[in-house]
mmCIF file of C-alpha atoms in Angstrom:
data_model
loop_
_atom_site.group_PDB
_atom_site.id
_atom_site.type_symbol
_atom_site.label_atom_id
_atom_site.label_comp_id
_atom_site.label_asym_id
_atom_site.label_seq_id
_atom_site.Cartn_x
_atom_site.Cartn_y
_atom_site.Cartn_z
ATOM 1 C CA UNK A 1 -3.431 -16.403 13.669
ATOM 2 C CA UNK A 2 -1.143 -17.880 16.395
ATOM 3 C CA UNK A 3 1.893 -15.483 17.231
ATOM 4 C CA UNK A 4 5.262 -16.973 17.130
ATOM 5 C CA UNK A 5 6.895 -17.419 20.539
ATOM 6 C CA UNK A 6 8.686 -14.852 21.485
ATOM 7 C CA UNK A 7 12.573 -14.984 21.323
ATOM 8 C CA UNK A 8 14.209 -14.673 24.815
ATOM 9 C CA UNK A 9 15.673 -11.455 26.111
ATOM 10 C CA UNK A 10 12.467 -9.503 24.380
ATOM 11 C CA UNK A 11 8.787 -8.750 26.312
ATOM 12 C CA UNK A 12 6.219 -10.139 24.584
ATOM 13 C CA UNK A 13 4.083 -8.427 22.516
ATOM 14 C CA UNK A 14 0.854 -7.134 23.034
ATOM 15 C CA UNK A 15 -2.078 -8.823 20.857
ATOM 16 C CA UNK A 16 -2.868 -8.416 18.045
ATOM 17 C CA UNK A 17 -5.037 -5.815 16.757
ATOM 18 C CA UNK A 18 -8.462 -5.219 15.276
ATOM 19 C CA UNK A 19 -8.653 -6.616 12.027
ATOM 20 C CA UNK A 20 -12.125 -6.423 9.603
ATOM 21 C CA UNK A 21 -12.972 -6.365 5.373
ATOM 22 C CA UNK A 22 -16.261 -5.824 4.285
ATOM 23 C CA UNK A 23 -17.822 -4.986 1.279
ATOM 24 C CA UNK A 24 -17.984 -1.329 -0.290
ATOM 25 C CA UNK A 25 -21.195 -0.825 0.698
ATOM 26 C CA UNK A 26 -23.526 2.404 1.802
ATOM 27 C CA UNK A 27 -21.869 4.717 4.110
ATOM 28 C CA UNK A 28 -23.405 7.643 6.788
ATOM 29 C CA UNK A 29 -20.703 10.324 5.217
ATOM 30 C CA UNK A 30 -19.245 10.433 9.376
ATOM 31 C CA UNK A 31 -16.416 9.232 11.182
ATOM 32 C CA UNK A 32 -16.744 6.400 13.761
ATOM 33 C CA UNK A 33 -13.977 4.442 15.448
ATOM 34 C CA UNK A 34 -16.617 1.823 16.656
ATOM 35 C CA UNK A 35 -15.141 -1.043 18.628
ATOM 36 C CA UNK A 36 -11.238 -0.347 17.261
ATOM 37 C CA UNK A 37 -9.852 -1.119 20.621
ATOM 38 C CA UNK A 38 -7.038 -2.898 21.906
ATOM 39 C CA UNK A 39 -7.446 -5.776 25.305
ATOM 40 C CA UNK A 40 -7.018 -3.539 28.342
ATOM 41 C CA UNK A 41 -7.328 -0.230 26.849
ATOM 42 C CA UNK A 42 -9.303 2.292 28.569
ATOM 43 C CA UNK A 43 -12.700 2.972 27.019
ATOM 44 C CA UNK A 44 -12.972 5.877 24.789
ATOM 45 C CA UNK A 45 -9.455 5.959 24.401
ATOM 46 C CA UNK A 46 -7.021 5.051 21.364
ATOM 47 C CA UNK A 47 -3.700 3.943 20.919
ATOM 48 C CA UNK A 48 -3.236 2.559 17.321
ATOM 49 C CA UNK A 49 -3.947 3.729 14.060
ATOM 50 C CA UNK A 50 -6.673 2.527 11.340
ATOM 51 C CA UNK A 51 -5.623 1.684 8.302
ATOM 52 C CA UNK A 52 -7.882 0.939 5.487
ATOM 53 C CA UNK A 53 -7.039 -0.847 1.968
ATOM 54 C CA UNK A 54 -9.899 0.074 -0.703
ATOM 55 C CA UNK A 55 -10.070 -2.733 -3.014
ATOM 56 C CA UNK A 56 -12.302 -2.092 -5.724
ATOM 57 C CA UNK A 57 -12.342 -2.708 -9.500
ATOM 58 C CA UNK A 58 -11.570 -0.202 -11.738
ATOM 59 C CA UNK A 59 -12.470 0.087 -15.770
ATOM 60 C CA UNK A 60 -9.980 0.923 -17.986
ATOM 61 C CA UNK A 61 -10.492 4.428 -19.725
ATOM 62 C CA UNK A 62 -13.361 5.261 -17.343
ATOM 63 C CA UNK A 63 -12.029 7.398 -15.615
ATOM 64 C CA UNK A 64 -15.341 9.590 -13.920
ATOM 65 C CA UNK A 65 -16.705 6.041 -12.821
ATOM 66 C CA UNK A 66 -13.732 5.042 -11.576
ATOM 67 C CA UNK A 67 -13.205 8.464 -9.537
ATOM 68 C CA UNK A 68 -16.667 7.791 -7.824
ATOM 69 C CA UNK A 69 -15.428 4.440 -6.944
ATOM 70 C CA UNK A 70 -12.641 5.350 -5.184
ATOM 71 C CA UNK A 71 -14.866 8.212 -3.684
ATOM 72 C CA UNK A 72 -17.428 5.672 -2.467
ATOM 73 C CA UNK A 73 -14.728 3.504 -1.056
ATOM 74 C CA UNK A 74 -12.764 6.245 0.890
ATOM 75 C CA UNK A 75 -16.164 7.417 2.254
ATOM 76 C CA UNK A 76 -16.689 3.612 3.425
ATOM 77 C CA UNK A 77 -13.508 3.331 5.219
ATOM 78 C CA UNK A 78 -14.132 6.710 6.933
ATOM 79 C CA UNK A 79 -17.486 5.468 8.315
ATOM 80 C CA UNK A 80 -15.104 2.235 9.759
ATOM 81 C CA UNK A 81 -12.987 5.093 11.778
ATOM 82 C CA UNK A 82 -10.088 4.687 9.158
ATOM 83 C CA UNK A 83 -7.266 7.171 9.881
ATOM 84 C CA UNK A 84 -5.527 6.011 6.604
ATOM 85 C CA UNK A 85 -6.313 4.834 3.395
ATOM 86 C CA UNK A 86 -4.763 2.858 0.990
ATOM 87 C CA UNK A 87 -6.305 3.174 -3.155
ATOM 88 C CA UNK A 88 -5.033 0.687 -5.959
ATOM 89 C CA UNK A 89 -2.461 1.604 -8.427
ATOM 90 C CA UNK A 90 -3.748 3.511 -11.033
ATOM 91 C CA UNK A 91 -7.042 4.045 -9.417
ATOM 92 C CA UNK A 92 -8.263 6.334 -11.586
ATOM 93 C CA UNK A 93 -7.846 5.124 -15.676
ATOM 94 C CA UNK A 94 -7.518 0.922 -14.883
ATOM 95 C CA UNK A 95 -4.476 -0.863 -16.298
ATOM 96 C CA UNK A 96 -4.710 -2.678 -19.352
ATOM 97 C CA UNK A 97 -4.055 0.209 -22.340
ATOM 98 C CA UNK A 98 -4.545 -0.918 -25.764
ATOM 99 C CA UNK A 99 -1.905 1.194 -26.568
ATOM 100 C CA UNK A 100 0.342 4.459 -25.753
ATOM 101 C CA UNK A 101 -2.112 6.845 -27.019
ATOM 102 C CA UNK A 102 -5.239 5.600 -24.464
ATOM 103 C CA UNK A 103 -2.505 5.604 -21.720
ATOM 104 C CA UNK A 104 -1.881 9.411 -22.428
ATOM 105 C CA UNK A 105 -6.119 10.280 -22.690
ATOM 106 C CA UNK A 106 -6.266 9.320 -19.236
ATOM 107 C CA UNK A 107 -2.868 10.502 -17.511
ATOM 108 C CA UNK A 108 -3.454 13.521 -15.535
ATOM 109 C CA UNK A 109 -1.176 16.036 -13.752
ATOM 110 C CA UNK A 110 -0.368 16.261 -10.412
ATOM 111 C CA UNK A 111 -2.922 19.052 -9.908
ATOM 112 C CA UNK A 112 -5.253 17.360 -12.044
ATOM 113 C CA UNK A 113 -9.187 16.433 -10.651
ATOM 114 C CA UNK A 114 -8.232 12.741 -9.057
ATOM 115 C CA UNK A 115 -5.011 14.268 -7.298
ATOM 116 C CA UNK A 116 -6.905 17.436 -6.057
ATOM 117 C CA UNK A 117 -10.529 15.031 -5.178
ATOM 118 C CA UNK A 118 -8.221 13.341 -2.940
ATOM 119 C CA UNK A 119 -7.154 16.110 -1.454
ATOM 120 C CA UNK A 120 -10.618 17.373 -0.403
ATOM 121 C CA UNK A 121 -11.336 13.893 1.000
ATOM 122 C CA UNK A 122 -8.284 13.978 3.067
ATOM 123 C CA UNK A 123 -9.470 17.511 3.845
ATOM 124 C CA UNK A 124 -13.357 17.013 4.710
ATOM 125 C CA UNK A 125 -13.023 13.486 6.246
ATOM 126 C CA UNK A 126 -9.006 13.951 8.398
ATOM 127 C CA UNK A 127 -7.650 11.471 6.821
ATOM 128 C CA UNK A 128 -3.849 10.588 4.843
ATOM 129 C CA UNK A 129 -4.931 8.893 1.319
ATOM 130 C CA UNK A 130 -2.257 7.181 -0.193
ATOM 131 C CA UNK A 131 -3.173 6.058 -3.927
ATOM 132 C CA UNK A 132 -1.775 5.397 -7.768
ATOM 133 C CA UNK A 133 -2.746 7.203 -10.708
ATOM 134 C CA UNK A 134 -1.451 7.538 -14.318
ATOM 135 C CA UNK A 135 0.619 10.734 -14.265
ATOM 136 C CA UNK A 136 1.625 13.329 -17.354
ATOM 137 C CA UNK A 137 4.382 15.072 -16.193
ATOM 138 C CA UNK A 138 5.425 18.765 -17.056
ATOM 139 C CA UNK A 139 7.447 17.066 -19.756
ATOM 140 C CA UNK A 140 4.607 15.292 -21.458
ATOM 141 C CA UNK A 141 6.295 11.676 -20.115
ATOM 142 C CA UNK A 142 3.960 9.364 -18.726
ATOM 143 C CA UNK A 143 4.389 7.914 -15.385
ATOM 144 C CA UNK A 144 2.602 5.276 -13.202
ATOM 145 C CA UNK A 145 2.306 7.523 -9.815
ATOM 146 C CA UNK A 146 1.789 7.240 -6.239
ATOM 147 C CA UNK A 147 0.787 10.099 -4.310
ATOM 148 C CA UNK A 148 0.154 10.668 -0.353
ATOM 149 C CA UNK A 149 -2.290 13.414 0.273
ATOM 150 C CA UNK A 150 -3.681 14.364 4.416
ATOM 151 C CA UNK A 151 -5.870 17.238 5.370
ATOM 152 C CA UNK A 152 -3.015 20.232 4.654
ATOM 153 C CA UNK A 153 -2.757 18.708 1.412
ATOM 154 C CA UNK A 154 0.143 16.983 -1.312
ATOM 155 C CA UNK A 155 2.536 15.673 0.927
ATOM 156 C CA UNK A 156 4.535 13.432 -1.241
ATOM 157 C CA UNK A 157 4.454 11.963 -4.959
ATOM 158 C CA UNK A 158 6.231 9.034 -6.226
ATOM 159 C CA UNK A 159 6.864 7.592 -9.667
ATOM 160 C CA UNK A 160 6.752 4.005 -10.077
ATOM 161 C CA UNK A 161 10.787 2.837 -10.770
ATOM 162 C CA UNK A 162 10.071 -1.055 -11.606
ATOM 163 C CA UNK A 163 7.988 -1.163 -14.815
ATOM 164 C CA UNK A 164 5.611 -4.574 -14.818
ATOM 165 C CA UNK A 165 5.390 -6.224 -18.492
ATOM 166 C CA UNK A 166 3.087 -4.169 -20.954
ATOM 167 C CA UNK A 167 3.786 -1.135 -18.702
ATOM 168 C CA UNK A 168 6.864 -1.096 -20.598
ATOM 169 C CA UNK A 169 5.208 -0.672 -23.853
ATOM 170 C CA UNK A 170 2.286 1.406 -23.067
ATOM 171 C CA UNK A 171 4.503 4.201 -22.712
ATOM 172 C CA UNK A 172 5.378 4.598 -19.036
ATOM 173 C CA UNK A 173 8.248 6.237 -17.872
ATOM 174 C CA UNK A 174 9.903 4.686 -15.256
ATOM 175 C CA UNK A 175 10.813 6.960 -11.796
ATOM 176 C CA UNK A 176 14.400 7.334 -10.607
ATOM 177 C CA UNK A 177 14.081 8.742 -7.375
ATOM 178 C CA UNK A 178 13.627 6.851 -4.136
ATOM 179 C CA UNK A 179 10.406 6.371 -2.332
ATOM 180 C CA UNK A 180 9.338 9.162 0.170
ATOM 181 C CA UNK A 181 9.377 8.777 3.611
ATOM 182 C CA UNK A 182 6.747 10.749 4.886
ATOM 183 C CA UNK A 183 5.999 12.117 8.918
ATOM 184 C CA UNK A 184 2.139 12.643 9.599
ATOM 185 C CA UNK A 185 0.559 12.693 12.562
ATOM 186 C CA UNK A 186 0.170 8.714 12.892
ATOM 187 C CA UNK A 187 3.990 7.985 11.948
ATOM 188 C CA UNK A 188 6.422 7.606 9.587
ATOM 189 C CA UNK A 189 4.505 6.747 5.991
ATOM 190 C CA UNK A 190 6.439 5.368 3.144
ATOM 191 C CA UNK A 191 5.186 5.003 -0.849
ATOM 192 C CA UNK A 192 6.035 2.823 -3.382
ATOM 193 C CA UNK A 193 4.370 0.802 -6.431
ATOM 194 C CA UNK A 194 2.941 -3.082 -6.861
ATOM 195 C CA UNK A 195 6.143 -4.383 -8.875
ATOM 196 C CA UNK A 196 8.785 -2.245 -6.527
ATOM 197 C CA UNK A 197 7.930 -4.580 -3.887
ATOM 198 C CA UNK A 198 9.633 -7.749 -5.202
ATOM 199 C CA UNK A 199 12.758 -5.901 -5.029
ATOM 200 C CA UNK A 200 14.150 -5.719 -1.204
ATOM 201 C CA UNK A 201 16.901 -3.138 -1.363
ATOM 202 C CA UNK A 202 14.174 -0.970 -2.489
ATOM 203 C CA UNK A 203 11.502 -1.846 0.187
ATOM 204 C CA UNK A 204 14.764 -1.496 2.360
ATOM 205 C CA UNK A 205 15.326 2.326 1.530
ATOM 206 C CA UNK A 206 12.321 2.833 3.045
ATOM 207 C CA UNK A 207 12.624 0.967 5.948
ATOM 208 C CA UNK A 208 16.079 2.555 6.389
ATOM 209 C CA UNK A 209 14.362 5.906 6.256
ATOM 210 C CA UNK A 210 12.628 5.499 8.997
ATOM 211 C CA UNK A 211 9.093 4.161 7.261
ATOM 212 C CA UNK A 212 6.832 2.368 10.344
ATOM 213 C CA UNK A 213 4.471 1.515 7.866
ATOM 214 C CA UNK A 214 4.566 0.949 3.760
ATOM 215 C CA UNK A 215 2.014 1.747 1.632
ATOM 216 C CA UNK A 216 1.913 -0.167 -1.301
ATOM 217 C CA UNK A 217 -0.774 0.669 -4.042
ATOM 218 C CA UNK A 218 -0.977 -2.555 -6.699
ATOM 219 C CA UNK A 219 -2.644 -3.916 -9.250
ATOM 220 C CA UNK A 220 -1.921 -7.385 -8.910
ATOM 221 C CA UNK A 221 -2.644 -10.281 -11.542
ATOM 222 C CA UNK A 222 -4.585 -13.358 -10.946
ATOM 223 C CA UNK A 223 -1.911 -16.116 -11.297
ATOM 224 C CA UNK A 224 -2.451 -20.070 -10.988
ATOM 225 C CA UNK A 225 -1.197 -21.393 -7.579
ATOM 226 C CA UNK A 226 -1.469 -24.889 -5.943
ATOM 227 C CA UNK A 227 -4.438 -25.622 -3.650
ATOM 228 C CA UNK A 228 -3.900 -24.539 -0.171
ATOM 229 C CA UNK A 229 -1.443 -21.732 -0.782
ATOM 230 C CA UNK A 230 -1.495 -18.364 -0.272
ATOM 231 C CA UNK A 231 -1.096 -15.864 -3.130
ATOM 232 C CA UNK A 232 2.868 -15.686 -3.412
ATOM 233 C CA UNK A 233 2.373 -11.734 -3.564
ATOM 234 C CA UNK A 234 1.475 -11.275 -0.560
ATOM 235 C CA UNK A 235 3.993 -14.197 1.095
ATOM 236 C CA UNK A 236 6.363 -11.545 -0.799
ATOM 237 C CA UNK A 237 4.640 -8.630 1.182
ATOM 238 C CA UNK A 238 5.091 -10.261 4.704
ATOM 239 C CA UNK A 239 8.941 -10.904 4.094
ATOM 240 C CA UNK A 240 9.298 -7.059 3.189
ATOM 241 C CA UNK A 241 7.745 -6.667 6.949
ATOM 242 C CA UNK A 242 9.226 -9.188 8.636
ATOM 243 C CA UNK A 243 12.675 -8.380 7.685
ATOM 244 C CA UNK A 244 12.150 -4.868 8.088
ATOM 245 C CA UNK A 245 9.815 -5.143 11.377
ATOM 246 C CA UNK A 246 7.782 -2.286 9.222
ATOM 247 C CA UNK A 247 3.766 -2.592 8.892
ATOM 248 C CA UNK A 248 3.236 -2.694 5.175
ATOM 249 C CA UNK A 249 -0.095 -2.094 3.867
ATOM 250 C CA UNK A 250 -1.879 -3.087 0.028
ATOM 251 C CA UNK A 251 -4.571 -2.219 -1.832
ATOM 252 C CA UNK A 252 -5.354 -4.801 -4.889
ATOM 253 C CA UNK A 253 -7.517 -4.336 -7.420
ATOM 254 C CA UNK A 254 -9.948 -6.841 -8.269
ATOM 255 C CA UNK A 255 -12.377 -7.845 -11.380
ATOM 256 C CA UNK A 256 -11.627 -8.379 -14.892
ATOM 257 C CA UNK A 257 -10.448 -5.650 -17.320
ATOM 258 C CA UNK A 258 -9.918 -7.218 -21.197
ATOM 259 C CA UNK A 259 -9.453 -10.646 -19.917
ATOM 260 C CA UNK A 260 -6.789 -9.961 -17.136
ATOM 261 C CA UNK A 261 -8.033 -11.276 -13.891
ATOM 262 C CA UNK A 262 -6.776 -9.555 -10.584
ATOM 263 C CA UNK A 263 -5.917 -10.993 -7.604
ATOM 264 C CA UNK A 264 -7.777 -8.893 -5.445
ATOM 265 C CA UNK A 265 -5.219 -9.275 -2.519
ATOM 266 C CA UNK A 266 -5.219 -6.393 -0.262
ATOM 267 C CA UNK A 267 -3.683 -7.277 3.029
ATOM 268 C CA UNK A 268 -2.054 -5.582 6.204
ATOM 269 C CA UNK A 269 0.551 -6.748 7.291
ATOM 270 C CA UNK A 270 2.216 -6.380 11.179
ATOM 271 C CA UNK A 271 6.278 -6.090 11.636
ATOM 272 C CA UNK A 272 6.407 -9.281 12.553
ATOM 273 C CA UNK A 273 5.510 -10.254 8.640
ATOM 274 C CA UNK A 274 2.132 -11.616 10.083
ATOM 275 C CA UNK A 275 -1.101 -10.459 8.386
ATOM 276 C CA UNK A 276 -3.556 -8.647 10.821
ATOM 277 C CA UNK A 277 -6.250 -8.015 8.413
ATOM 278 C CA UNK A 278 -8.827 -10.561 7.199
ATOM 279 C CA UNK A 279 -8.068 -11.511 3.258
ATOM 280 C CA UNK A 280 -11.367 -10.925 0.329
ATOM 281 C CA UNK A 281 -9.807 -12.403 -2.373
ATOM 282 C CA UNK A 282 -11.350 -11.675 -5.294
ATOM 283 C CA UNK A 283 -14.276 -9.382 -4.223
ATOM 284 C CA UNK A 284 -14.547 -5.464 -4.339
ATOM 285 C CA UNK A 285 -14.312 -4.739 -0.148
ATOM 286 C CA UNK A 286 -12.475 -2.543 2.276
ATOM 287 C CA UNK A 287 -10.131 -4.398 4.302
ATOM 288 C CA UNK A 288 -9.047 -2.517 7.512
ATOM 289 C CA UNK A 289 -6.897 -3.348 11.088
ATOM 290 C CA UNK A 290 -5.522 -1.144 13.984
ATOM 291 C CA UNK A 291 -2.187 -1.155 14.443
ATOM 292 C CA UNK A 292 0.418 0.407 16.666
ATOM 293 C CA UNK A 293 2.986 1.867 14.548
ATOM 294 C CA UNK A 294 5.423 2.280 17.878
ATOM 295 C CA UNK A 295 5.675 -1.704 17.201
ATOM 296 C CA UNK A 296 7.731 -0.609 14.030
ATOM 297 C CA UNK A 297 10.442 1.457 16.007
ATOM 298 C CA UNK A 298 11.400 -1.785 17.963
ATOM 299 C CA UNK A 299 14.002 -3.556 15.123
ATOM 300 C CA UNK A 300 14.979 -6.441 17.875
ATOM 301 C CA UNK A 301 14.242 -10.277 17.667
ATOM 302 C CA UNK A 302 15.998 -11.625 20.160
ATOM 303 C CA UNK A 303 17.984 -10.062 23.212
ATOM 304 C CA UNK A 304 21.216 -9.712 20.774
ATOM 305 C CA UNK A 305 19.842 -9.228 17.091
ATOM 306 C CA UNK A 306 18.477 -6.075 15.240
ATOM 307 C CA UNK A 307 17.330 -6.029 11.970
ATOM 308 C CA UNK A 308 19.047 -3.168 11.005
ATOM 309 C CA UNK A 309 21.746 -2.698 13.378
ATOM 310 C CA UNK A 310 22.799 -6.099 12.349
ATOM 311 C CA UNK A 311 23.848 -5.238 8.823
ATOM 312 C CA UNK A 312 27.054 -5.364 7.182
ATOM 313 C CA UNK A 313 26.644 -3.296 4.040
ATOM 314 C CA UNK A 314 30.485 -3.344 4.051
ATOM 315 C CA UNK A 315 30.174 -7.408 2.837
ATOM 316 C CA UNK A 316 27.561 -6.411 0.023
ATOM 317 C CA UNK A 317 27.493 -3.280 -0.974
ATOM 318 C CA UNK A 318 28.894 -4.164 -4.798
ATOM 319 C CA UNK A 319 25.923 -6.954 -5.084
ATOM 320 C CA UNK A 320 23.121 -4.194 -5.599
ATOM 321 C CA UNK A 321 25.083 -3.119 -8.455
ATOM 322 C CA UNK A 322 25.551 -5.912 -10.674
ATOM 323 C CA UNK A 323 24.241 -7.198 -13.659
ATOM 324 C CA UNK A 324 22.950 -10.758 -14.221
#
């Protein structure tokens, strides 16, 4: 990747970071931070943060294989020195219900056995997991969740508040509060769900609560594309960053599940909207890249423009709510 000049009036930026994918594979159950390093740093010392997206394929219904998946995957990304990790939505049951009635034999509580597994990971291996799972709620409603665990345990949950296509016939219930903003001891973490990234002023609530880095858990179908280009989800991903300077971070599914094809797209992507982490489209891998979150408190592009000090929500405040 070539960095874009840097406007005048701002120092430039140091390079880029580490970046690596590479297949789920075996995995020595410890925690190395290997050659994560950035140019001039000190050996043995750190300054940035691992983050690790776990893109694996999940089977619809399954829902003890797919808990060992994810188990094998976080374990993967620990070995690569990851200090967070990113799961797909709905990790743990797969996406593509028959109907409401398989949705419900696989939605889970909050203290249910994925939620509380990823706890113990965050636990054992010191680590913030930030994942999707189908959700039954104390009032028997149906949600497609997010959750962000670390080693003192639930930190934050989030219910999905943009329903994608069948989702709104499976029998989701759609969220209505806004995502968390989370402090751990990396940074400022934010949550949302796959579809609630197309809309801006809701990747902006985040940004405007401080997030330095997003953490999006999606599953993301395969789509037709011309030759050349990349996937327009994750062009969508790197304007939520850029206009936001705020690291954003997905974790795709990938495979086939009752003839839906997934994208497989899991990316990390740098405040400047650039991504920093090598793209396995297609193939079950763990994609990872060290980043410096302080990058994300700096909202200047040139000597006289902030992204956020910059706004006039006085000139559009009424647009977010109207109606086509």
């Amino acid at each position: 990747m070539t960095p874009r000049p840097e406007p005048a009036g701002r120092a430039p930026r140091p390079a880029r970071n580490s970046t690596g994918a590479e297949p789920v594979a075996g995995h020595e159950h410890c925690r190395g931070h290997g050659s994560d390093q950035y140019p001039g740093q000190e050996p043995g010392r750190r300054t940035g943060v691992t983050v690790a997206c776990c893109q694996i394929a999940p089977r619809v219904g399954r829902v003890g294989e797919n808990r060992e998946r994810i188990r094998t995957a976080v374990l993967a990304a620990a070995d690569r020195g990851a200090d967070i990790v990113v799961l797909p939505e709905l990790a743990n049951s797969g996406y593509v219900f028959e109907d409401a009635d398989e949705l419900r034999s696989v939605a889970e509580p909050l203290d249910g056995p994925t939620v509380t597994e990823w706890e113990e990971l965050a636990a054992r291996l010191g680590l913030v997991i930030a994942g999707g799972f189908a959700e039954l709620g104390e009032d028997g409603r149906v949600h497609n969740s997010g959750v962000l665990v670390d080693d003192s345990g639930l930190r934050a949950s989030y219910r999905k508040a943009h329903l994608w296509n069948g989702e709104k016939t499976w029998g989701f219930t759609p969220g209505g509060a806004p995502p968390p903003v989370v402090d751990t001891p990396h940074g400022r973490i934010g949550l949302m769900v796959c579809y609630d990234l197309e809309f801006p002023e809701w990747v902006r609530l985040a940004a405007l609560r401080g997030a330095e880095l997003l953490c999006g858990p999606v599953n993301w179908p395969l789509y037709p594309r011309p030759e050349g280009e990349r996937p327009g989800e994750i062009v969508r991903v790197q304007a939520d960053a850029s206009v936001n300077r705020m690291f954003v971070a997905v974790a795709d599914r990938t495979g086939t599940e009752r003839g839906q094809d997934w994208l497989g797209g899991s990316v990390i992507v740098d405040a400047d909207g650039y991504p920093v982490s090598g793209l396995r489209l297609g193939e079950e891998a763990v994609v990872t890249a060290t980043i410096d979150l302080a990058e994300a408190r700096d909202k200047t592009i040139s000597e006289r423009n902030d992204v956020h000090a910059d706004r006039r929500p006085g000139l559009y405040a009424g647009i977010g709510t109207e109606q086509p």
